[in-house]
């Protein structure tokens, strides 16, 4: 007798991902789908994808979805969640979306403690529009609009969105993960599940930041991109739980309390 | 139903709640602050009523879009500079075919301008305002009673055609107290077909504005255009006042129409045959109805609280026929009916004009 040990999550559609080879978006999509399956919330979940490489997320997730204008997903998710408080609502946003054009919507949704979950994909560039500098681009990192490397005197510093939002009393659980290796993928899934669970428990705003490879715009092979996350990117954006309002119960340590 | 004395901004709020509005988001701006304040106080009266003071007008309109997609009757309000910020979301709602009511209590000037009544946002309201090939139905009340009635109608129109509907009034209408009777709302429901509530055990759905396939994009734009054509055929509204025997037709909307009516009544008393044509829908513009009138008289006079915006629709409606004169006061100073009467009287056609 054969036993099935691995398969496609139920709430992913059959469509083949359009993302580049080695892109983190496809891995994170899969993790979210697995979590939705495991929590058995497919029927009550509404997703809000952004403008950005994930704009076509509704082609992949077999759940109700509504696309937001660039940066506005947290406002849209607010409208949905306040109308349907017993649904599970998540936004899925890039770093341009979350930290540049949509910083006000992100900051204030977090500050209101909206009971939603944000999946925040930090790939340190604007992927969809061709690799321009993002608010999260590292100092010295070359992009099409920082051709000689991001310069702090001209371009300012990379924004640590998770740390910034963790200072707001409305946020409950924020963890920074990455999907550059199997152990890290497993950790990321655990974090995403916990973030959704916090929402289901009605605790307030939860966010998972995922350091995600963009081999295409980093001009690296997928393997080199994964290594770069370990060697460089995670130095600027340290992995781990950044805020967990339940951490005192569990004895977990958070960076910011 | 009893008559109540109520300020314009509050009338809209009360009418909205009675019409089933269950989600309001907005950001303060004078001269419409009494409206969000009214919603803050009264949304809790109804089950599932939500009021949010948003961080910006941009956030407010996108909250409205989200709530609309989730099935609520929604409203946001602002005044000119804030409406400029909302245009991104209005365009997006038009693309996604999401209903919602947007109130613009216009104020003076481009930029920050000032808070005095004006009608300088006509182009923005009737030509789309945001990017892309879309329209919003624009209703222009002229009395407190109409603020109530048209607000209720706005929710039905928005739902019926699945699109944003704008109430275009101005600071004066928002601030004025008038007696109002709240009628029974129709409360027609059109929603369930497309609203996102989570897929349940069924098929999942999505709502989107991005359409990458060029053919599908063109088809979507034609679909919207066909809808706008139907609305143009079916939904124009206007008021004709003393037009039957008129030798001069004054056209004006909203507050300007009200002042014009006062002026016309005075001039009628002196024997001048003057009528008023007041568009109530600014888009779709009641062009056919105005054309009808042009069979009877060639003399038209346009009065706007702007340097001249609706006048372009008058020209389009008349197709180059008739004489059109214009008087505009672009924000700040609003003329009295007596002042306007003097201006109109000067334009009254001399009997021998046709023989010149
Ligand atoms: C108002 C507006 N400005 C600009 C754009 C163009 N645009 C689309 S996606 C994007 C950046 C996306 O970058 P990010 O959010 O980091 O997501 P990624 O593509 O990297 O996943 C930009 C600038 C837009 N769609 N709307
Ligand atoms: S451009 Fe970057 S973020 Fe976009 S799909 Fe390709 S690898 Fe992924």
Coordinates of C-alpha atoms and ligand atoms in Angstrom, one line a residue:
Chain A
X1 CA 0.0 0.0 0.0
X2 CA 1.3 3.5 -0.9
X3 CA 0.8 6.4 1.4
X4 CA 0.8 10.0 0.1
X5 CA 3.3 12.0 2.1
X6 CA 3.5 15.2 0.1
X7 CA 1.1 17.0 -2.2
X8 CA -0.1 20.3 -3.4
X9 CA -2.0 22.4 -0.8
X10 CA -5.7 22.3 -1.4
X11 CA -6.1 26.0 -1.6
X12 CA -3.6 26.5 -4.4
X13 CA -5.1 26.4 -7.9
X14 CA -3.5 24.3 -10.7
X15 CA -1.9 27.3 -12.4
X16 CA 1.9 27.3 -12.8
X17 CA 3.6 30.2 -11.0
X18 CA 4.7 33.0 -13.2
X19 CA 7.5 34.0 -10.8
X20 CA 11.2 33.8 -11.8
X21 CA 13.2 30.7 -11.0
X22 CA 14.4 31.0 -7.4
X23 CA 11.9 33.7 -6.5
X24 CA 10.7 33.7 -2.9
X25 CA 7.1 34.6 -3.8
X26 CA 6.2 31.1 -5.0
X27 CA 7.6 29.5 -1.8
X28 CA 5.7 32.0 0.5
X29 CA 2.5 31.4 -1.5
X30 CA 2.8 27.7 -0.9
X31 CA 3.5 28.2 2.8
X32 CA 0.4 30.4 3.2
X33 CA -1.7 27.9 1.3
X34 CA -0.5 25.1 3.6
X35 CA -1.2 27.1 6.7
X36 CA -4.8 27.9 5.4
X37 CA -5.3 24.2 4.8
X38 CA -4.0 23.2 8.2
X39 CA -6.0 25.8 10.0
X40 CA -9.0 24.8 7.9
X41 CA -9.9 28.4 7.1
X42 CA -10.1 28.3 3.3
X43 CA -13.8 29.2 3.3
X44 CA -13.5 32.2 5.6
X45 CA -10.3 33.7 4.4
X46 CA -10.0 36.8 2.2
X47 CA -6.7 37.8 0.8
X48 CA -5.5 41.2 -0.5
X49 CA -2.6 41.0 -2.8
X50 CA -0.7 44.2 -3.8
X51 CA 0.6 45.8 -7.0
X52 CA 4.0 44.3 -7.3
X53 CA 5.2 40.9 -8.6
X54 CA 2.4 39.2 -6.5
X55 CA -0.3 41.2 -8.2
X56 CA -1.6 38.0 -9.9
X57 CA -1.8 36.0 -6.6
X58 CA -5.5 35.4 -7.2
X59 CA -4.4 33.2 -10.1
X60 CA -2.8 30.9 -7.5
X61 CA -4.8 31.0 -4.3
X62 CA -8.1 29.2 -4.4
X63 CA -9.7 31.7 -1.9
X64 CA -11.6 34.9 -2.2
X65 CA -9.2 37.8 -3.1
X66 CA -9.3 41.4 -4.0
X67 CA -6.4 43.2 -5.6
X68 CA -5.4 46.5 -4.0
X69 CA -3.8 49.6 -5.6
X70 CA -0.1 50.0 -4.9
X71 CA 0.4 50.3 -1.1
X72 CA -3.3 50.4 -0.2
X73 CA -3.8 46.8 0.9
X74 CA -3.8 47.5 4.6
X75 CA -6.6 50.1 4.1
X76 CA -8.6 47.7 1.9
X77 CA -8.0 44.8 4.4
X78 CA -9.3 47.2 7.2
X79 CA -12.5 47.8 5.2
X80 CA -13.0 44.1 4.7
X81 CA -12.2 43.1 8.2
X82 CA -14.4 45.7 9.9
X83 CA -17.3 44.7 7.6
X84 CA -16.7 40.9 8.2
X85 CA -15.0 40.7 11.6
X86 CA -15.3 36.9 11.8
X87 CA -13.4 36.3 8.5
X88 CA -9.6 35.8 8.3
X89 CA -8.1 38.7 6.3
X90 CA -4.6 39.0 5.2
X91 CA -2.6 41.3 2.9
X92 CA 0.4 40.3 0.9
X93 CA 2.8 43.1 0.2
X94 CA 6.2 43.9 -1.2
X95 CA 8.7 46.2 0.4
X96 CA 7.9 49.1 -2.0
X97 CA 4.2 48.5 -1.2
X98 CA 4.7 48.3 2.5
X99 CA 7.5 50.7 3.3
X100 CA 7.3 53.4 0.5
X101 CA 4.0 54.3 -1.1
X102 CA 1.9 52.5 1.5
X103 CA 3.9 53.3 4.7
X104 CA 1.0 55.5 6.0
X105 CA -1.6 52.8 5.4
X106 CA 0.7 50.1 6.9
X107 CA 1.7 52.2 9.9
X108 CA -1.9 53.2 10.8
X109 CA -3.5 49.8 10.2
X110 CA -0.8 48.5 12.6
X111 CA -1.4 51.3 15.0
X112 CA -5.2 50.8 15.0
X113 CA -4.4 47.2 15.9
X114 CA -6.5 46.0 13.0
X115 CA -7.1 42.3 13.5
X116 CA -5.4 41.3 10.2
X117 CA -2.3 39.6 9.2
X118 CA 0.3 41.1 6.8
X119 CA 2.7 38.9 4.9
X120 CA 5.5 41.3 4.0
X121 CA 7.9 40.2 1.3
X122 CA 11.2 42.0 1.7
X123 CA 13.4 41.5 -1.4
X124 CA 15.2 44.8 -1.1
X125 CA 14.1 46.0 -4.5
X126 CA 11.1 46.8 -6.6
X127 CA 10.8 43.6 -8.4
X128 CA 7.9 44.2 -10.8
X129 CA 9.0 47.4 -12.2
X130 CA 12.5 46.2 -13.0
X131 CA 14.7 46.4 -9.9
X132 CA 14.7 50.0 -8.8
X133 CA 15.8 51.0 -5.3
X134 CA 13.3 50.2 -2.5
X135 CA 13.2 51.6 1.1
X136 CA 14.8 48.3 2.1
X137 CA 17.6 48.4 -0.3
X138 CA 20.9 47.9 1.6
X139 CA 23.6 50.6 1.7
X140 CA 25.9 50.1 -1.2
X141 CA 23.5 47.8 -3.0
X142 CA 23.3 48.5 -6.7
X143 CA 19.9 48.8 -8.3
X144 CA 18.8 50.5 -11.5
X145 CA 18.1 53.7 -9.7
X146 CA 21.1 53.5 -7.3
X147 CA 23.6 52.4 -10.0
X148 CA 26.6 53.1 -7.9
X149 CA 25.1 51.7 -4.8
X150 CA 22.6 53.1 -2.3
X151 CA 24.2 56.1 -0.7
X152 CA 23.0 57.1 2.8
X153 CA 23.6 60.8 2.2
X154 CA 21.5 60.8 -1.0
X155 CA 19.1 57.9 -0.4
X156 CA 18.7 57.5 3.3
X157 CA 19.0 54.3 5.2
X158 CA 17.2 50.9 4.7
X159 CA 14.0 51.0 6.8
X160 CA 13.5 48.1 9.3
X161 CA 9.8 48.0 9.0
X162 CA 9.3 45.2 11.5
X163 CA 11.2 47.0 14.2
X164 CA 9.3 50.2 13.5
X165 CA 5.9 48.6 13.6
X166 CA 6.8 46.6 16.7
X167 CA 7.0 49.9 18.7
X168 CA 3.3 50.4 18.1
X169 CA 1.0 49.1 20.9
X170 CA -1.5 47.8 18.3
X171 CA 0.9 45.1 17.0
X172 CA 0.9 41.7 18.5
X173 CA 3.2 39.3 16.7
X174 CA 6.0 40.3 14.3
X175 CA 8.7 37.9 13.2
X176 CA 11.3 38.2 10.5
X177 CA 12.0 35.0 8.6
X178 CA 13.5 33.9 5.3
X179 CA 12.9 31.2 2.8
X180 CA 16.5 30.6 1.6
X181 CA 16.9 27.1 3.0
X182 CA 14.7 24.2 4.0
X183 CA 15.1 24.8 7.8
X184 CA 14.3 28.5 7.3
X185 CA 11.3 27.6 5.2
X186 CA 10.0 25.4 8.0
X187 CA 10.5 28.3 10.5
X188 CA 8.8 30.7 8.2
X189 CA 5.8 28.4 7.9
X190 CA 5.5 28.1 11.7
X191 CA 5.7 31.9 12.0
X192 CA 3.0 32.4 9.3
X193 CA 0.7 29.9 11.1
X194 CA 1.2 31.6 14.4
X195 CA 0.5 35.0 12.9
X196 CA -2.8 33.7 11.5
X197 CA -3.6 32.1 14.8
X198 CA -3.1 35.4 16.6
X199 CA -5.7 36.9 14.2
X200 CA -8.1 34.0 14.7
X201 CA -7.7 34.5 18.5
X202 CA -8.6 38.2 17.9
X203 CA -5.4 39.6 19.3
X204 CA -4.8 42.3 16.7
X205 CA -2.3 43.2 14.0
X206 CA 0.3 40.5 13.2
X207 CA 3.0 40.6 10.5
X208 CA 5.5 38.2 9.1
X209 CA 8.4 39.8 7.2
X210 CA 10.1 37.3 4.8
X211 CA 13.5 38.0 3.4
X212 CA 12.9 36.8 -0.1
X213 CA 15.4 36.2 -2.9
X214 CA 14.9 38.1 -6.1
X215 CA 17.7 36.5 -8.2
X216 CA 16.5 38.4 -11.4
X217 CA 17.0 41.9 -10.0
X218 CA 19.9 41.0 -7.7
X219 CA 21.6 39.7 -10.9
X220 CA 22.5 36.5 -9.1
X221 CA 21.9 32.8 -9.5
X222 CA 19.2 31.4 -7.2
X223 CA 21.9 29.8 -5.1
X224 CA 24.0 32.9 -4.8
X225 CA 20.8 34.8 -3.9
X226 CA 20.1 32.5 -1.0
X227 CA 23.7 32.8 0.2
X228 CA 23.5 36.6 -0.1
X229 CA 20.5 36.6 2.3
X230 CA 22.6 34.7 4.9
X231 CA 25.9 36.6 4.3
X232 CA 24.6 40.2 3.8
X233 CA 20.9 40.8 4.0
X234 CA 20.2 39.2 7.3
X235 CA 22.9 41.3 8.9
X236 CA 20.8 44.4 8.2
X237 CA 17.5 42.7 8.9
X238 CA 18.1 40.2 11.7
X239 CA 15.9 37.1 11.7
X240 CA 13.8 36.1 14.6
X241 CA 10.8 37.2 16.7
X242 CA 10.7 40.9 16.9
X243 CA 7.6 41.2 19.0
X244 CA 5.3 38.7 20.6
X245 CA 2.8 40.0 23.1
X246 CA 2.5 36.5 24.5
X247 CA 6.3 36.1 24.8
X248 CA 6.3 36.8 28.6
X249 CA 3.9 33.8 29.0
X250 CA 6.1 31.6 27.0
X251 CA 9.4 32.9 28.1
X252 CA 10.4 33.8 24.5
X253 CA 12.7 36.7 24.1
X254 CA 11.8 39.5 21.8
X255 CA 14.1 42.2 20.4
X256 CA 11.8 45.0 21.3
X257 CA 9.5 44.7 24.2
Chain B
X1 CA -42.5 61.3 8.7
X2 CA -41.8 64.5 10.6
X3 CA -40.2 67.6 9.3
X4 CA -36.9 68.3 11.0
X5 CA -34.6 71.3 10.9
X6 CA -31.1 70.1 10.1
X7 CA -27.8 71.2 8.8
X8 CA -26.9 70.0 5.3
X9 CA -23.9 67.9 6.2
X10 CA -25.9 66.1 8.9
X11 CA -28.8 65.6 6.5
X12 CA -26.5 63.6 4.3
X13 CA -25.3 61.5 7.2
X14 CA -28.8 60.8 8.4
X15 CA -30.0 59.9 4.9
X16 CA -27.0 57.6 4.4
X17 CA -27.7 55.7 7.5
X18 CA -31.4 55.3 6.7
X19 CA -30.4 54.2 3.2
X20 CA -28.4 51.3 4.7
X21 CA -24.9 52.8 4.8
X22 CA -23.0 50.6 7.2
X23 CA -19.5 51.7 6.6
X24 CA -18.1 55.2 6.6
X25 CA -14.4 56.2 6.5
X26 CA -13.2 59.8 6.2
X27 CA -10.6 62.4 7.1
X28 CA -11.5 65.8 8.4
X29 CA -11.6 68.8 6.1
X30 CA -13.7 71.9 6.3
X31 CA -16.5 72.6 5.2
X32 CA -17.8 69.0 5.7
X33 CA -16.6 68.1 9.1
X34 CA -20.1 67.8 10.6
X35 CA -20.7 64.8 8.3
X36 CA -18.0 62.5 9.7
X37 CA -18.8 63.8 13.1
X38 CA -22.5 62.8 12.6
X39 CA -21.4 59.4 11.4
X40 CA -19.1 58.9 14.4
X41 CA -22.0 59.6 16.7
X42 CA -24.7 57.7 14.8
X43 CA -23.2 54.7 13.1
X44 CA -23.4 52.9 16.5
X45 CA -27.2 53.3 16.2
X46 CA -27.4 50.5 13.6
X47 CA -26.2 46.9 13.8
X48 CA -22.9 46.4 12.0
X49 CA -22.4 50.1 11.6
X50 CA -18.7 51.1 11.2
X51 CA -17.1 54.5 11.5
X52 CA -13.4 55.0 10.9
X53 CA -11.5 58.2 11.0
X54 CA -8.8 57.3 8.5
X55 CA -5.2 58.5 8.4
X56 CA -5.8 60.2 5.0
X57 CA -8.4 60.5 2.2
X58 CA -6.4 57.9 0.3
X59 CA -6.8 55.4 3.1
X60 CA -10.5 56.3 3.5
X61 CA -11.5 55.5 -0.1
X62 CA -9.6 52.3 -0.1
X63 CA -11.2 51.2 3.2
X64 CA -14.5 52.0 1.5
X65 CA -13.5 49.9 -1.5
X66 CA -12.6 47.0 0.8
X67 CA -15.9 47.3 2.8
X68 CA -17.8 47.5 -0.5
X69 CA -16.2 44.4 -1.8
X70 CA -17.2 42.7 1.5
X71 CA -20.8 43.7 0.9
X72 CA -21.4 46.8 3.0
X73 CA -23.1 49.9 1.7
X74 CA -20.3 52.5 2.0
X75 CA -19.7 56.2 2.0
X76 CA -16.9 58.6 2.3
X77 CA -16.9 62.4 2.2
X78 CA -14.5 65.2 1.8
X79 CA -14.0 68.6 0.2
X80 CA -12.0 69.5 -2.9
X81 CA -8.3 68.9 -1.9
X82 CA -9.3 65.6 -0.3
X83 CA -11.3 64.5 -3.3
X84 CA -8.2 65.0 -5.4
X85 CA -6.5 62.4 -3.1
X86 CA -9.4 60.0 -3.4
X87 CA -9.3 59.9 -7.1
X88 CA -6.9 56.9 -7.1
X89 CA -9.4 54.9 -5.2
X90 CA -12.4 56.2 -7.2
X91 CA -10.7 55.1 -10.4
X92 CA -9.9 51.7 -8.9
X93 CA -13.5 51.3 -7.7
X94 CA -14.7 52.1 -11.2
X95 CA -12.3 49.5 -12.7
X96 CA -13.4 46.9 -10.1
X97 CA -17.0 47.8 -10.5
X98 CA -17.4 48.4 -6.8
X99 CA -20.3 50.6 -5.6
X100 CA -19.8 53.4 -3.1
X101 CA -21.0 57.0 -2.4
X102 CA -18.5 59.9 -2.3
X103 CA -19.6 63.3 -1.1
X104 CA -17.7 66.4 -2.2
X105 CA -18.6 69.6 -0.4
X106 CA -16.6 71.8 -2.8
X107 CA -14.5 74.7 -1.6
X108 CA -12.7 77.5 -3.4
X109 CA -9.7 77.4 -5.7
X110 CA -7.0 75.0 -6.8
X111 CA -4.5 73.9 -4.2
X112 CA -5.5 74.6 -0.6
X113 CA -7.6 77.5 -1.8
X114 CA -10.1 78.5 0.9
X115 CA -13.2 77.1 2.5
X116 CA -15.8 79.3 0.9
X117 CA -18.3 77.7 -1.4
X118 CA -17.4 77.2 -5.1
X119 CA -18.0 74.9 -8.0
X120 CA -14.6 74.5 -9.4
X121 CA -14.5 70.7 -9.3
X122 CA -17.1 70.2 -12.0
X123 CA -14.5 69.0 -14.6
X124 CA -12.9 66.6 -12.0
X125 CA -16.3 65.2 -11.0
X126 CA -17.8 64.7 -14.4
X127 CA -14.8 63.8 -16.5
X128 CA -13.6 60.9 -14.4
X129 CA -11.2 62.8 -12.2
X130 CA -8.7 59.9 -11.8
X131 CA -6.9 58.1 -14.5
X132 CA -8.5 56.0 -17.2
X133 CA -11.6 55.7 -19.2
X134 CA -14.4 55.8 -16.6
X135 CA -17.3 57.9 -15.3
X136 CA -19.0 58.5 -12.0
X137 CA -22.6 59.3 -11.7
X138 CA -22.7 62.9 -10.2
X139 CA -25.7 64.2 -8.4
X140 CA -26.0 67.9 -7.6
X141 CA -28.5 68.7 -4.9
X142 CA -29.8 72.3 -4.5
X143 CA -31.8 72.1 -1.3
X144 CA -31.7 70.4 2.1
X145 CA -34.5 68.1 1.0
X146 CA -32.5 67.1 -2.1
X147 CA -29.5 66.4 0.0
X148 CA -31.6 63.8 1.8
X149 CA -33.4 62.4 -1.3
X150 CA -30.3 62.2 -3.6
X151 CA -28.1 60.7 -0.9
X152 CA -30.6 57.8 -0.6
X153 CA -30.8 57.5 -4.4
X154 CA -27.0 57.6 -4.7
X155 CA -26.8 54.3 -2.8
X156 CA -29.3 52.6 -5.1
X157 CA -27.6 53.9 -8.2
X158 CA -24.2 52.8 -7.0
X159 CA -25.5 49.3 -6.3
X160 CA -27.6 49.0 -9.4
X161 CA -24.7 50.0 -11.7
X162 CA -21.9 48.8 -9.5
X163 CA -19.9 52.0 -9.6
X164 CA -18.9 55.0 -7.4
X165 CA -21.6 57.8 -7.3
X166 CA -20.7 61.3 -6.2
X167 CA -22.8 63.9 -4.4
X168 CA -21.4 67.2 -5.6
X169 CA -22.5 70.1 -3.3
X170 CA -20.5 72.9 -1.7
X171 CA -19.7 74.5 1.6
X172 CA -22.8 76.6 1.6
X173 CA -25.1 73.6 1.2
X174 CA -23.2 71.7 3.8
X175 CA -23.5 74.5 6.4
X176 CA -27.1 75.6 5.8
X177 CA -29.9 74.5 8.1
X178 CA -33.2 73.7 6.4
X179 CA -36.4 71.7 7.1
X180 CA -36.2 68.2 5.7
X181 CA -38.4 65.2 5.5
X182 CA -36.6 61.8 5.3
X183 CA -38.5 59.6 2.9
X184 CA -38.6 55.9 3.1
X185 CA -35.5 54.6 1.4
X186 CA -36.0 52.0 -1.3
X187 CA -33.2 49.8 0.1
X188 CA -32.9 47.8 -3.1
X189 CA -30.4 45.0 -2.8
X190 CA -28.2 43.9 -5.7
X191 CA -25.1 42.6 -3.9
X192 CA -24.9 38.9 -3.3
X193 CA -23.6 37.9 -6.8
X194 CA -20.1 39.2 -6.5
X195 CA -19.5 40.2 -2.8
X196 CA -16.4 38.5 -1.2
X197 CA -17.3 36.9 2.1
X198 CA -14.8 34.0 1.9
X199 CA -15.5 31.1 -0.5
X200 CA -17.2 28.9 2.1
X201 CA -17.5 25.4 0.6
X202 CA -17.9 26.9 -2.9
X203 CA -15.8 28.4 -5.7
X204 CA -13.4 31.2 -4.8
X205 CA -13.8 34.6 -6.4
X206 CA -11.6 37.5 -7.1
X207 CA -12.0 41.2 -7.8
X208 CA -9.3 42.9 -9.7
X209 CA -8.5 46.0 -11.7
X210 CA -5.4 44.8 -13.4
X211 CA -6.1 43.1 -16.7
X212 CA -2.8 42.2 -18.5
X213 CA -4.3 40.6 -21.6
X214 CA -4.7 43.5 -24.1
X215 CA -7.9 42.0 -25.7
X216 CA -9.4 41.4 -22.2
X217 CA -8.5 45.0 -21.2
X218 CA -10.2 46.4 -24.3
X219 CA -13.3 44.2 -23.7
X220 CA -13.4 45.4 -20.1
X221 CA -13.2 49.1 -21.2
X222 CA -16.0 48.5 -23.7
X223 CA -18.1 46.8 -21.1
X224 CA -17.7 49.8 -18.8
X225 CA -18.5 52.1 -21.8
X226 CA -21.7 50.2 -22.5
X227 CA -22.8 50.5 -18.9
X228 CA -22.1 54.3 -19.1
X229 CA -24.2 54.5 -22.3
X230 CA -27.2 52.8 -20.6
X231 CA -26.9 55.2 -17.7
X232 CA -26.8 58.2 -20.1
X233 CA -30.0 56.9 -21.7
X234 CA -31.8 56.2 -18.4
X235 CA -30.6 58.3 -15.5
X236 CA -30.5 61.9 -16.5
X237 CA -32.4 64.2 -14.1
X238 CA -33.1 67.9 -14.3
X239 CA -35.5 70.6 -13.1
X240 CA -37.1 73.0 -15.5
X241 CA -38.5 76.1 -13.7
X242 CA -40.6 78.7 -15.7
X243 CA -39.2 77.5 -19.0
X244 CA -42.5 77.1 -20.9
X245 CA -42.7 80.7 -22.1
X246 CA -39.1 81.7 -21.4
X247 CA -37.2 83.9 -23.8
X248 CA -34.1 83.5 -21.8
X249 CA -33.0 80.2 -20.1
X250 CA -30.6 80.4 -17.2
X251 CA -28.7 77.2 -16.5
X252 CA -27.1 76.6 -13.2
X253 CA -26.7 73.7 -10.7
X254 CA -26.6 73.4 -6.9
X255 CA -26.2 76.5 -4.9
X256 CA -25.8 78.6 -8.1
X257 CA -29.2 77.4 -9.3
X258 CA -30.7 78.4 -6.0
X259 CA -29.4 81.9 -6.3
X260 CA -30.5 82.0 -9.9
X261 CA -34.0 80.9 -9.0
X262 CA -34.2 83.8 -6.6
X263 CA -33.0 86.2 -9.3
X264 CA -35.5 84.8 -11.8
X265 CA -38.4 85.2 -9.5
X266 CA -37.5 88.8 -9.0
X267 CA -37.1 89.4 -12.8
X268 CA -40.4 87.6 -13.5
X269 CA -42.1 90.1 -11.2
X270 CA -40.8 92.8 -13.6
X271 CA -42.3 91.0 -16.6
X272 CA -39.2 89.4 -18.0
X273 CA -39.8 85.9 -19.3
X274 CA -36.9 84.0 -17.8
X275 CA -36.7 80.3 -16.9
X276 CA -34.2 78.1 -15.2
X277 CA -32.8 74.8 -16.4
X278 CA -31.1 73.0 -13.5
X279 CA -29.2 69.8 -14.2
X280 CA -29.5 67.4 -11.2
X281 CA -27.3 64.8 -12.8
X282 CA -24.1 66.5 -13.9
X283 CA -23.0 63.2 -15.4
X284 CA -24.9 62.0 -17.3
X285 CA -25.7 65.5 -18.4
X286 CA -29.3 66.1 -19.4
X287 CA -28.3 67.2 -22.9
X288 CA -31.4 66.0 -24.7
X289 CA -33.7 67.9 -22.4
X290 CA -31.7 71.1 -22.8
X291 CA -31.8 70.6 -26.6
X292 CA -35.5 70.3 -26.4
X293 CA -35.6 73.8 -24.8
X294 CA -33.5 75.2 -27.5
X295 CA -36.3 74.6 -30.0
X296 CA -38.2 77.3 -28.1
X297 CA -35.5 79.9 -27.4
X298 CA -32.0 80.6 -28.5
X299 CA -31.0 82.7 -25.5
X300 CA -29.0 80.9 -22.8
X301 CA -27.3 82.2 -19.8
X302 CA -24.9 80.1 -17.7
X303 CA -24.2 80.9 -14.1
X304 CA -21.5 79.0 -12.2
X305 CA -19.4 79.4 -9.1
X306 CA -16.3 78.8 -11.3
X307 CA -14.7 80.5 -14.3
X308 CA -16.8 78.3 -16.5
X309 CA -16.9 74.5 -16.6
X310 CA -20.4 73.3 -17.0
X311 CA -20.7 75.8 -19.8
X312 CA -18.8 73.2 -22.0
X313 CA -21.6 70.7 -21.5
X314 CA -24.1 73.4 -22.4
X315 CA -22.2 74.0 -25.7
X316 CA -22.0 70.3 -26.4
X317 CA -25.7 69.9 -25.7
X318 CA -26.7 72.8 -27.9
X319 CA -24.4 71.7 -30.7
X320 CA -23.4 75.3 -31.5
X321 CA -27.0 76.6 -31.6
X322 CA -28.2 79.6 -29.7
X323 CA -26.5 82.4 -27.9
X324 CA -24.8 81.5 -24.7
X325 CA -23.7 84.1 -22.2
X326 CA -21.7 83.3 -19.0
X327 CA -21.4 84.8 -15.6
X328 CA -19.0 83.1 -13.1
X329 CA -17.8 83.8 -9.6
X330 CA -15.0 81.4 -8.9
X331 CA -15.2 80.9 -5.2
X332 CA -14.9 83.3 -2.3
X333 CA -17.7 85.7 -3.0
X334 CA -21.2 84.4 -3.7
X335 CA -23.5 86.9 -5.3
X336 CA -27.0 87.5 -3.9
X337 CA -30.1 86.9 -6.0
X338 CA -30.5 90.7 -6.3
X339 CA -26.9 91.1 -7.7
X340 CA -27.4 88.2 -10.1
X341 CA -30.7 89.6 -11.2
X342 CA -28.9 92.8 -12.4
X343 CA -26.5 90.7 -14.4
X344 CA -29.2 88.5 -16.0
X345 CA -31.4 91.5 -16.8
X346 CA -28.5 92.9 -18.9
X347 CA -28.5 89.7 -21.0
X348 CA -32.2 89.7 -21.6
X349 CA -32.7 89.6 -25.4
X350 CA -33.8 92.8 -27.0
X351 CA -36.9 92.2 -29.0
X352 CA -35.2 93.2 -32.3
X353 CA -32.2 90.9 -31.9
X354 CA -33.5 88.4 -34.5
X355 CA -33.7 91.2 -37.1
X356 CA -30.2 92.4 -36.6
Ligands
LIG1 C1 0.6 54.5 -7.8 C2 1.5 53.5 -8.4 N1 2.8 53.9 -8.5 C3 3.7 53.0 -9.1 C4 3.3 51.8 -9.6 C5 4.2 50.9 -10.3 N2 4.7 49.8 -9.4 C6 4.0 48.6 -9.5 S1 4.7 47.5 -8.5 C7 5.9 48.5 -7.9 C8 6.9 48.2 -7.0 C9 6.7 46.9 -6.4 O1 7.8 46.6 -5.5 P1 7.5 45.8 -4.2 O2 6.4 46.4 -3.5 O3 8.8 45.8 -3.5 O4 7.1 44.3 -4.7 P2 7.9 43.3 -5.6 O5 7.5 43.5 -7.0 O6 9.3 43.5 -5.3 O7 7.4 42.0 -5.1 C10 5.7 49.8 -8.5 C11 6.6 51.0 -8.3 C12 1.9 51.5 -9.4 N3 1.4 50.3 -9.8 N4 1.1 52.4 -8.8
LIG2 S1 11.4 40.0 -10.3 FE1 12.2 39.2 -8.4 S2 10.4 39.3 -7.0 FE2 9.6 39.5 -9.1 S3 9.2 37.4 -9.7 FE3 11.2 37.8 -10.4 S4 12.5 37.1 -8.7 FE4 10.5 37.3 -7.9

